[in-house]
Short mmCIF file of C-alpha atoms in Angstrom, two decimals:
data_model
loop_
_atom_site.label_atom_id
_atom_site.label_comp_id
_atom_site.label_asym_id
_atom_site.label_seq_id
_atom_site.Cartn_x
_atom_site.Cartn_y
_atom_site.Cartn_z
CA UNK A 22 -71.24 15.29 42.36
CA UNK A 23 -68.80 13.72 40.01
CA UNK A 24 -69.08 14.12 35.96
CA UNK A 25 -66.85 12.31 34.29
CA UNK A 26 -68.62 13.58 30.81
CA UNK A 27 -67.29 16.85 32.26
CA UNK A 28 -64.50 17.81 30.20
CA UNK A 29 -64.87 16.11 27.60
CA UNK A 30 -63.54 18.83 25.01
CA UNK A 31 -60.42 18.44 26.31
CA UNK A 32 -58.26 16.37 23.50
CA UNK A 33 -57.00 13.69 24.50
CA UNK A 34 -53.25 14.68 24.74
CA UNK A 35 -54.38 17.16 27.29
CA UNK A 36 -56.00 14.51 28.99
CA UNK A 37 -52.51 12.07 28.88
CA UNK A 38 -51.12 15.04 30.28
CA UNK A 39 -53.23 15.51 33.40
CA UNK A 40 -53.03 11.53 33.95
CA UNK A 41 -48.75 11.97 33.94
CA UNK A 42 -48.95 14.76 36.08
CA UNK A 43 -51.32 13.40 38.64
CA UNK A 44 -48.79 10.49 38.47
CA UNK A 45 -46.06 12.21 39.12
CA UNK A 46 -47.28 13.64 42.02
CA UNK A 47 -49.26 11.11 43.80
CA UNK A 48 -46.52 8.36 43.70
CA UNK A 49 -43.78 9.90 44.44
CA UNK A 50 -45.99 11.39 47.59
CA UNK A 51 -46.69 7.77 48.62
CA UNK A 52 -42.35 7.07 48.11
CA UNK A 53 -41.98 9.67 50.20
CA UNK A 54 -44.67 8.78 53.28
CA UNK A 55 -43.28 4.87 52.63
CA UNK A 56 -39.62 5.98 53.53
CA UNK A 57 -40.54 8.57 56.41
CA UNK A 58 -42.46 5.93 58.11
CA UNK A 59 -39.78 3.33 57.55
CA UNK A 60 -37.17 6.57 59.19
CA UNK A 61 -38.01 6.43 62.69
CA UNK A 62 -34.64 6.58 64.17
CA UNK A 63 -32.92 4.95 61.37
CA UNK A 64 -30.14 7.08 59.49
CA UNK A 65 -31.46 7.75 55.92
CA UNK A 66 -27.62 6.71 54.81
CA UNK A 67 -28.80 2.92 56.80
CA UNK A 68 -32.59 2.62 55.42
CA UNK A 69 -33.54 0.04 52.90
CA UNK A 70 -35.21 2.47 50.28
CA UNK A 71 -34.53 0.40 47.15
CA UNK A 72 -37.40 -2.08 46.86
CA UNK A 73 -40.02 0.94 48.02
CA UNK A 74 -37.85 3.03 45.01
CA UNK A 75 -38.27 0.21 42.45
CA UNK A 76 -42.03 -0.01 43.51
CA UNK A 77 -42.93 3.51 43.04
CA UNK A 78 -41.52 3.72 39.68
CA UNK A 79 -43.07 0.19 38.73
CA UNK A 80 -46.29 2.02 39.68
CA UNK A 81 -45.62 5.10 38.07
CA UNK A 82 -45.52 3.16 34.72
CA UNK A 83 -48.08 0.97 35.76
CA UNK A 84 -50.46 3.47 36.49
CA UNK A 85 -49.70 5.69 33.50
CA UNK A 86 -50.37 3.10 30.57
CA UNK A 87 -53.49 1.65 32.95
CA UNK A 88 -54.72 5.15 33.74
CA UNK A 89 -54.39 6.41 29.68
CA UNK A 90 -56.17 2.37 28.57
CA UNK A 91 -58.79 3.85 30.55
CA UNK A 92 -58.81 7.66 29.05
CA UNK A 93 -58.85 6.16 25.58
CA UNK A 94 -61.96 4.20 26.54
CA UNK A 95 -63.73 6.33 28.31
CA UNK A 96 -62.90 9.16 25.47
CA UNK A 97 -62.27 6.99 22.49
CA UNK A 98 -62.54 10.31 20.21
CA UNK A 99 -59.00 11.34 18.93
CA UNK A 100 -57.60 8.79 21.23
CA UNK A 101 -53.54 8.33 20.14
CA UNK A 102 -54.25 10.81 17.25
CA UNK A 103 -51.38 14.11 17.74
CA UNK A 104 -52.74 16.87 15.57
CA UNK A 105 -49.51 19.47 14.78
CA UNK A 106 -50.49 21.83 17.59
CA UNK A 107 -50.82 18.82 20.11
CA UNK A 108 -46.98 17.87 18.54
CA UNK A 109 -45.27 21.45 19.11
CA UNK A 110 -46.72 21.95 23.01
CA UNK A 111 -44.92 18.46 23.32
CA UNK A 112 -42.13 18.95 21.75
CA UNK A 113 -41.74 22.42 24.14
CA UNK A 114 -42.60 20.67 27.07
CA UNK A 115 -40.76 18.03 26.50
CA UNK A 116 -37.35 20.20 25.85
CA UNK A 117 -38.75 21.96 29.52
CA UNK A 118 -38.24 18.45 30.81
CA UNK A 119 -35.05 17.49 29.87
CA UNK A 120 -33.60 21.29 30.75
CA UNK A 121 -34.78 20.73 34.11
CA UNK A 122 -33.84 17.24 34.25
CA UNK A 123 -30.21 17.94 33.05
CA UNK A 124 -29.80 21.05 35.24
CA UNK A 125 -30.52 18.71 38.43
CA UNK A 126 -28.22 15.99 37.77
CA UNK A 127 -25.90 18.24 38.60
CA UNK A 128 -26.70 17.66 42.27
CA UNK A 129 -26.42 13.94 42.01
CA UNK A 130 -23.38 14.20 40.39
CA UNK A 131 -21.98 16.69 43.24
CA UNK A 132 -22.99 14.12 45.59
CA UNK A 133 -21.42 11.12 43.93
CA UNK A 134 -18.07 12.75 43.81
CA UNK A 135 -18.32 13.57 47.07
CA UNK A 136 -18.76 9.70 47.81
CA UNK A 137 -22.37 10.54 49.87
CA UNK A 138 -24.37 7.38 50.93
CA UNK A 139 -26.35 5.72 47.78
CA UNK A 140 -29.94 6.89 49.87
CA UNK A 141 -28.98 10.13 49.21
CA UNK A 142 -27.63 10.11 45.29
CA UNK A 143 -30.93 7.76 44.36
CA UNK A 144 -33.29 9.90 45.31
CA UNK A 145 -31.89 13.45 44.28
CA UNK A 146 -32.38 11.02 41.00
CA UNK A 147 -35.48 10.59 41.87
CA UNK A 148 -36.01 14.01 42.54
CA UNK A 149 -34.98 15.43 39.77
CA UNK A 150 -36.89 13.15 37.33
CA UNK A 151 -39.96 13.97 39.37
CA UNK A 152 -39.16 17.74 38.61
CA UNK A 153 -38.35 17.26 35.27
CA UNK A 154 -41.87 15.52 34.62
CA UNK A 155 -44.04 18.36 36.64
CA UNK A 156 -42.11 20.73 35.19
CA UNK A 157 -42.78 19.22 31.38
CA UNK A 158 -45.98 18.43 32.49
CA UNK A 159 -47.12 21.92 33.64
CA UNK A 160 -45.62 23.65 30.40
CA UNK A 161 -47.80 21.54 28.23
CA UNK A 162 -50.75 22.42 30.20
CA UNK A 163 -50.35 25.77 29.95
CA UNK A 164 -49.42 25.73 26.55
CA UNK A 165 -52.96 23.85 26.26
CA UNK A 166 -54.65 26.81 28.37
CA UNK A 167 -53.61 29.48 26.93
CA UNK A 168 -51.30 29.23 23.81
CA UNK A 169 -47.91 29.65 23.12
#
């Protein structure tokens, strides 16, 4: 059924890597059904989003550091320990990251100086750190898979 054992070549950057993306994607998916069932008939400009906002990124932190305690238990080999390869995919998926995050803060910056309702400018915020972490995320892994 379920290994956990499986895997267990994978170095454990790799592994902190799956464990942010997965993050990154289920919480913000659990933002996201939070607000649309708070929506209703509510204007998104009038809904309280802030305190489900603050708790998704509490639990995106959260989860990370619990989620990579457990990784580095489970898999105590190498735990922590960056090699220079495991260095250089971060480094270029980290600069991934912050292209992608600085490209879409354009949009809440458009939005802002057009004086659109705080919903709206908080979570194209949102949005775009989301899509800068995937995005960072997915170039590491790849760089992992199958080189530079």
């Amino acid at each position: 059924m379920f290994d956990i054992t499986k895997g267990a070549d994978m170095s454990f950057e790799e592994r902190r890597i799956w464990i942010y993306l997965a993050v990154a994607v289920v919480v913000p998916a659990g933002y996201l059904a939070a607000i649309l069932a708070r929506l209703g008939d509510t204007n998104p400009a009038d809904l309280a989003y802030q305190r489900p906002l603050l708790v998704a990124v509490g639990v995106s932190i959260a989860a990370t550091i619990a989620l990579n305690m457990a990784a580095a238990a489970l898999w105590p080999k190498g735990a922590y320990v960056k090699d220079p390869r495991d260095k250089e995919i971060d480094r270029r998926g980290e600069y991934v990251g912050f292209v992608a995050m600085s490209a879409l803060t354009v949009v809440p910056l458009g939005l802002t100086l057009l004086e659109w309702p705080h919903f709206w400018i908080a979570n194209t915020i949102y949005l775009a750190y989301i899509t800068a972490a995937v995005a960072s995320s997915a170039v590491k892994l790849v760089a992992y898979r199958r080189g530079f």
